[in-house]
Every structure is written in structure tokens, then in C-alpha cells.
Short mmCIF file of N, CA and C in Angstrom, two decimals:
data_model
loop_
_atom_site.label_atom_id
_atom_site.label_comp_id
_atom_site.label_asym_id
_atom_site.label_seq_id
_atom_site.Cartn_x
_atom_site.Cartn_y
_atom_site.Cartn_z
N MET M 1 -219.55 75.94 -181.58
CA MET M 1 -218.44 76.84 -181.72
C MET M 1 -218.98 77.82 -180.90
N ARG M 2 -218.04 79.06 -180.04
CA ARG M 2 -218.45 79.66 -179.36
C ARG M 2 -217.72 80.79 -179.55
N GLY M 3 -218.15 82.06 -179.90
CA GLY M 3 -217.13 83.10 -180.09
C GLY M 3 -215.78 82.92 -181.20
N GLY M 4 -216.00 82.15 -182.32
CA GLY M 4 -215.17 81.47 -183.18
C GLY M 4 -214.24 80.62 -182.37
N ASN M 5 -214.37 80.21 -181.07
CA ASN M 5 -213.36 78.58 -180.90
C ASN M 5 -214.53 77.70 -181.09
N THR M 6 -213.85 76.32 -181.66
CA THR M 6 -214.29 75.42 -181.51
C THR M 6 -214.63 74.62 -180.53
N ILE M 7 -215.56 74.16 -179.66
CA ILE M 7 -215.73 73.17 -178.44
C ILE M 7 -215.89 72.03 -178.91
N TYR M 8 -215.52 70.88 -178.64
CA TYR M 8 -215.51 69.56 -178.73
C TYR M 8 -215.75 69.29 -177.23
N ALA M 9 -217.22 68.77 -177.47
CA ALA M 9 -218.26 68.07 -176.42
C ALA M 9 -217.68 67.15 -175.32
N ASN M 10 -216.37 66.18 -176.25
CA ASN M 10 -215.59 65.29 -175.16
C ASN M 10 -215.07 65.80 -174.27
N ASP M 11 -214.34 67.05 -174.69
CA ASP M 11 -213.29 67.66 -173.70
C ASP M 11 -214.10 68.19 -172.25
N VAL M 12 -215.17 68.55 -172.61
CA VAL M 12 -216.41 69.14 -171.38
C VAL M 12 -216.76 67.93 -170.95
N GLU M 13 -216.96 67.22 -171.43
CA GLU M 13 -217.64 66.04 -171.13
C GLU M 13 -216.79 65.07 -169.88
N GLY M 14 -215.61 65.27 -170.45
CA GLY M 14 -214.09 64.36 -169.64
C GLY M 14 -214.25 64.70 -168.50
N VAL M 15 -214.45 66.09 -168.30
CA VAL M 15 -213.71 66.89 -167.27
C VAL M 15 -215.15 66.46 -166.46
N LEU M 16 -216.46 66.56 -166.86
CA LEU M 16 -217.46 66.28 -165.97
C LEU M 16 -217.46 65.21 -165.62
N ILE M 17 -217.53 64.18 -165.91
CA ILE M 17 -217.34 62.55 -165.51
C ILE M 17 -216.72 62.18 -164.69
N GLU M 18 -215.27 63.39 -164.61
CA GLU M 18 -214.33 62.83 -163.36
C GLU M 18 -215.15 63.72 -162.08
N HIS M 19 -216.00 63.95 -162.08
CA HIS M 19 -216.48 64.34 -160.82
C HIS M 19 -216.87 63.20 -159.85
N SER M 20 -216.65 63.12 -159.23
CA SER M 20 -216.97 61.50 -158.08
C SER M 20 -218.34 61.43 -158.19
N GLY M 21 -219.11 62.49 -157.91
CA GLY M 21 -220.58 62.35 -157.98
C GLY M 21 -221.55 62.19 -159.24
N ILE M 22 -220.97 62.33 -160.45
CA ILE M 22 -221.40 62.15 -161.74
C ILE M 22 -221.18 61.13 -162.25
N LEU M 23 -222.56 59.98 -162.96
CA LEU M 23 -222.32 58.79 -163.30
C LEU M 23 -222.25 58.77 -165.07
N GLU M 24 -222.76 60.36 -165.53
CA GLU M 24 -222.79 60.50 -167.06
C GLU M 24 -223.11 61.81 -167.11
N ALA M 25 -222.82 62.33 -168.22
CA ALA M 25 -222.81 63.73 -168.60
C ALA M 25 -222.66 64.05 -170.29
N ALA M 26 -223.68 64.84 -170.59
CA ALA M 26 -223.67 64.89 -172.11
C ALA M 26 -223.92 66.54 -172.37
N VAL M 27 -222.94 67.06 -173.06
CA VAL M 27 -223.00 68.65 -173.84
C VAL M 27 -223.33 68.79 -175.06
N ALA M 28 -223.98 69.69 -175.25
CA ALA M 28 -224.75 70.38 -176.30
C ALA M 28 -224.80 71.59 -176.47
N GLY M 29 -224.80 72.40 -177.63
CA GLY M 29 -224.77 73.71 -177.85
C GLY M 29 -226.23 74.47 -177.46
N LEU M 30 -225.87 75.05 -177.38
CA LEU M 30 -227.06 76.40 -176.34
C LEU M 30 -227.33 77.90 -177.75
N PRO M 31 -228.09 77.61 -178.22
CA PRO M 31 -228.10 78.92 -179.17
C PRO M 31 -227.79 80.66 -178.50
N HIS M 32 -226.65 80.98 -178.68
CA HIS M 32 -226.56 82.38 -178.12
C HIS M 32 -226.71 83.45 -179.15
N PRO M 33 -227.51 84.59 -178.84
CA PRO M 33 -227.46 85.55 -179.96
C PRO M 33 -226.30 86.30 -180.52
N VAL M 34 -225.61 86.42 -179.86
CA VAL M 34 -224.09 86.63 -180.51
C VAL M 34 -222.40 85.97 -180.91
N ARG M 35 -222.66 84.92 -179.55
CA ARG M 35 -221.62 84.36 -179.92
C ARG M 35 -221.84 83.07 -180.59
N ASP M 36 -222.78 82.74 -181.39
CA ASP M 36 -222.98 81.42 -182.12
C ASP M 36 -223.51 80.43 -181.11
N GLU M 37 -222.83 79.88 -180.39
CA GLU M 37 -223.42 79.00 -179.03
C GLU M 37 -223.05 79.22 -177.99
N ASP M 38 -223.64 78.90 -176.83
CA ASP M 38 -222.82 78.58 -175.51
C ASP M 38 -222.93 77.16 -175.09
N VAL M 39 -222.23 76.72 -174.18
CA VAL M 39 -222.07 75.30 -173.38
C VAL M 39 -223.21 74.79 -172.73
N ALA M 40 -223.81 73.82 -172.70
CA ALA M 40 -224.90 73.49 -172.03
C ALA M 40 -224.74 72.19 -171.83
N ALA M 41 -224.81 71.58 -170.25
CA ALA M 41 -224.42 70.39 -169.79
C ALA M 41 -225.58 69.71 -169.41
N PHE M 42 -225.84 68.57 -169.20
CA PHE M 42 -226.65 67.78 -168.25
C PHE M 42 -225.88 66.42 -167.94
N VAL M 43 -226.13 66.46 -166.56
CA VAL M 43 -225.46 65.40 -165.99
C VAL M 43 -226.51 64.67 -165.16
N VAL M 44 -226.32 63.62 -165.04
CA VAL M 44 -226.75 61.95 -164.11
C VAL M 44 -225.83 62.14 -162.76
N ALA M 45 -226.86 62.05 -161.73
CA ALA M 45 -225.80 62.25 -160.56
C ALA M 45 -225.78 60.27 -160.26
N LEU M 46 -224.72 60.09 -159.69
CA LEU M 46 -224.66 58.76 -159.21
C LEU M 46 -225.75 58.49 -157.90
N PRO M 47 -226.35 57.06 -157.69
CA PRO M 47 -227.35 56.81 -156.95
C PRO M 47 -227.31 57.74 -155.54
N ASP M 48 -228.34 58.10 -154.53
CA ASP M 48 -227.89 58.43 -153.58
C ASP M 48 -226.90 59.86 -153.50
N VAL M 49 -226.34 60.71 -154.46
CA VAL M 49 -225.86 61.74 -154.49
C VAL M 49 -226.30 62.79 -154.66
N VAL M 50 -226.26 63.69 -154.31
CA VAL M 50 -226.95 65.07 -154.35
C VAL M 50 -226.05 66.13 -154.87
N LEU M 51 -225.92 66.52 -156.39
CA LEU M 51 -225.43 67.31 -156.84
C LEU M 51 -225.46 68.78 -156.62
N ASP M 52 -224.41 69.68 -156.45
CA ASP M 52 -224.79 70.94 -156.56
C ASP M 52 -224.09 71.53 -157.74
N PRO M 53 -225.03 72.32 -158.65
CA PRO M 53 -224.33 72.72 -159.75
C PRO M 53 -223.28 73.77 -159.95
N ALA M 54 -223.19 74.49 -158.79
CA ALA M 54 -222.19 75.44 -158.41
C ALA M 54 -221.06 74.90 -158.38
N ASP M 55 -220.79 73.77 -157.72
CA ASP M 55 -219.81 72.92 -157.41
C ASP M 55 -218.98 72.19 -158.78
N ILE M 56 -220.15 71.90 -159.60
CA ILE M 56 -219.58 71.44 -161.06
C ILE M 56 -219.46 72.73 -161.75
N GLU M 57 -220.00 73.63 -161.63
CA GLU M 57 -219.30 74.94 -162.36
C GLU M 57 -217.85 75.36 -161.97
N THR M 58 -217.64 75.00 -160.41
CA THR M 58 -216.38 75.49 -160.06
C THR M 58 -215.34 74.48 -160.54
N ILE M 59 -215.60 73.11 -160.66
CA ILE M 59 -214.70 72.20 -161.24
C ILE M 59 -214.33 72.65 -162.62
N CYS M 60 -215.31 72.98 -163.60
CA CYS M 60 -215.17 72.97 -164.64
C CYS M 60 -214.02 74.86 -165.31
N HIS M 61 -214.55 75.61 -164.37
CA HIS M 61 -213.60 76.57 -164.45
C HIS M 61 -211.95 76.53 -164.12
N GLU M 62 -211.73 75.46 -163.11
CA GLU M 62 -210.35 74.85 -162.64
C GLU M 62 -209.99 74.31 -163.64
N ARG M 63 -210.66 73.48 -164.88
CA ARG M 63 -209.59 72.79 -165.83
C ARG M 63 -209.97 72.90 -166.94
N LEU M 64 -211.17 74.09 -167.73
CA LEU M 64 -211.21 74.32 -168.92
C LEU M 64 -211.04 75.92 -169.00
N THR M 65 -210.91 76.14 -170.50
CA THR M 65 -210.85 77.32 -170.44
C THR M 65 -212.58 78.25 -170.38
N ASP M 66 -212.44 79.42 -170.24
CA ASP M 66 -213.79 80.01 -170.40
C ASP M 66 -214.76 79.49 -171.06
N SER M 67 -214.41 79.92 -172.48
CA SER M 67 -215.07 79.54 -173.65
C SER M 67 -216.07 77.83 -173.64
N LYS M 68 -214.61 77.01 -172.99
CA LYS M 68 -215.44 75.57 -172.84
C LYS M 68 -216.30 75.59 -171.51
N CYS M 69 -216.23 76.11 -170.36
CA CYS M 69 -217.56 76.27 -169.53
C CYS M 69 -218.73 76.39 -170.04
N PRO M 70 -219.55 75.26 -169.40
CA PRO M 70 -221.04 75.47 -169.45
C PRO M 70 -221.58 76.35 -168.59
N ARG M 71 -222.43 77.09 -169.70
CA ARG M 71 -223.18 78.37 -169.07
C ARG M 71 -224.41 77.94 -168.31
N ARG M 72 -225.15 76.51 -168.71
CA ARG M 72 -226.04 75.75 -167.98
C ARG M 72 -225.72 74.76 -167.58
N ILE M 73 -226.09 74.40 -166.56
CA ILE M 73 -225.93 73.07 -166.05
C ILE M 73 -227.26 72.68 -165.58
N THR M 74 -227.89 71.18 -166.59
CA THR M 74 -228.89 70.91 -166.03
C THR M 74 -228.65 69.51 -165.00
N LEU M 75 -229.26 69.05 -164.26
CA LEU M 75 -229.15 67.98 -163.53
C LEU M 75 -230.41 67.00 -164.13
N VAL M 76 -230.47 65.85 -164.71
CA VAL M 76 -231.27 64.85 -165.36
C VAL M 76 -231.68 63.49 -164.74
N ASP M 77 -232.35 63.02 -164.67
CA ASP M 77 -232.47 61.63 -164.24
C ASP M 77 -231.87 60.40 -164.88
N SER M 78 -232.12 60.89 -166.61
CA SER M 78 -231.08 60.16 -167.17
C SER M 78 -230.96 60.60 -168.51
N LEU M 79 -230.29 60.36 -169.70
CA LEU M 79 -230.18 60.79 -170.95
C LEU M 79 -230.98 60.06 -171.79
N PRO M 80 -231.57 60.84 -172.98
CA PRO M 80 -232.19 60.33 -173.76
C PRO M 80 -231.28 59.45 -174.64
N ARG M 81 -231.62 57.92 -174.70
CA ARG M 81 -230.49 57.41 -175.57
C ARG M 81 -231.43 56.52 -176.78
N ASN M 82 -230.44 56.44 -177.79
CA ASN M 82 -230.78 55.24 -179.17
C ASN M 82 -231.18 54.05 -178.88
N PRO M 83 -231.57 53.16 -179.56
CA PRO M 83 -231.75 51.91 -179.37
C PRO M 83 -230.28 50.97 -179.03
N THR M 84 -229.07 51.68 -179.67
CA THR M 84 -227.67 51.03 -179.35
C THR M 84 -226.88 51.49 -177.81
N GLY M 85 -227.71 52.74 -177.52
CA GLY M 85 -227.19 53.39 -176.29
C GLY M 85 -226.26 54.84 -176.32
N LYS M 86 -226.44 54.70 -177.09
CA LYS M 86 -225.64 56.44 -177.85
C LYS M 86 -226.48 57.54 -177.38
N ALA M 87 -226.00 58.65 -176.81
CA ALA M 87 -226.88 59.47 -176.11
C ALA M 87 -227.80 59.97 -177.31
N PHE M 88 -228.97 60.70 -177.35
CA PHE M 88 -229.38 61.55 -178.42
C PHE M 88 -229.42 62.99 -178.04
N LYS M 89 -228.24 63.49 -178.14
CA LYS M 89 -228.03 65.01 -178.08
C LYS M 89 -229.19 66.12 -178.33
N HIS M 90 -229.81 65.71 -179.45
CA HIS M 90 -230.74 66.62 -180.02
C HIS M 90 -231.93 66.38 -179.26
N GLN M 91 -232.09 65.30 -178.33
CA GLN M 91 -233.80 65.42 -177.65
C GLN M 91 -233.20 65.41 -175.97
N LEU M 92 -231.75 66.64 -176.18
CA LEU M 92 -231.79 67.03 -174.59
C LEU M 92 -232.75 68.10 -174.40
N PRO M 93 -233.33 68.43 -173.37
CA PRO M 93 -234.05 69.53 -173.22
C PRO M 93 -233.73 70.91 -173.21
N ILE M 94 -233.03 71.74 -174.15
CA ILE M 94 -232.70 72.69 -174.41
C ILE M 94 -233.51 73.51 -174.39
#
């Protein structure tokens, strides 16, 4: 939730995954002192692709409302996963 607006991670992750250079993405809440939480995105690039966080930010602003746009975009080599393959969002480096 950000400033009273409920933000669903799937909405933001869906936009991120549509980027041609992103293999996978996970979105989690980032603590914010006034607005409850901000959105943090963790993205994994496709092999041999160099991602520019500014480019990802631009795409998010084109497709999402301001409250859903990630305030922090972190490029990671892989996402932490449980034995069944689901991303462990609570283990993301927030």
C-alpha cells in the first residue's frame, strides 16, 4: 500500500516482464516513513543483455500510475527461490 492505494505486485511485475531485456522480475514493498510503503523492483536480465534502470523506469511511467511505479530498481543476477521455484520476496535485498 502506498499513500492509501493498494498496489498489487503482479500488476507491476507484468509490465516489467514485457520489457524485451528482462527475464524475470519481483516487486516488493519498501518501507516509507510517510506513505506506508514504496515499490521496489528486482529484475534479472536476459543473458548478454545490459539493462538500463532509467529505461525501465521510463517504461513503468508510460504504463503504470505514478503510485505503482518502482521508486527503486535493482538489477540482480537471480531471484531467491524456494524449493518449488517460487520467488522468496522476503529474502530480496531491500
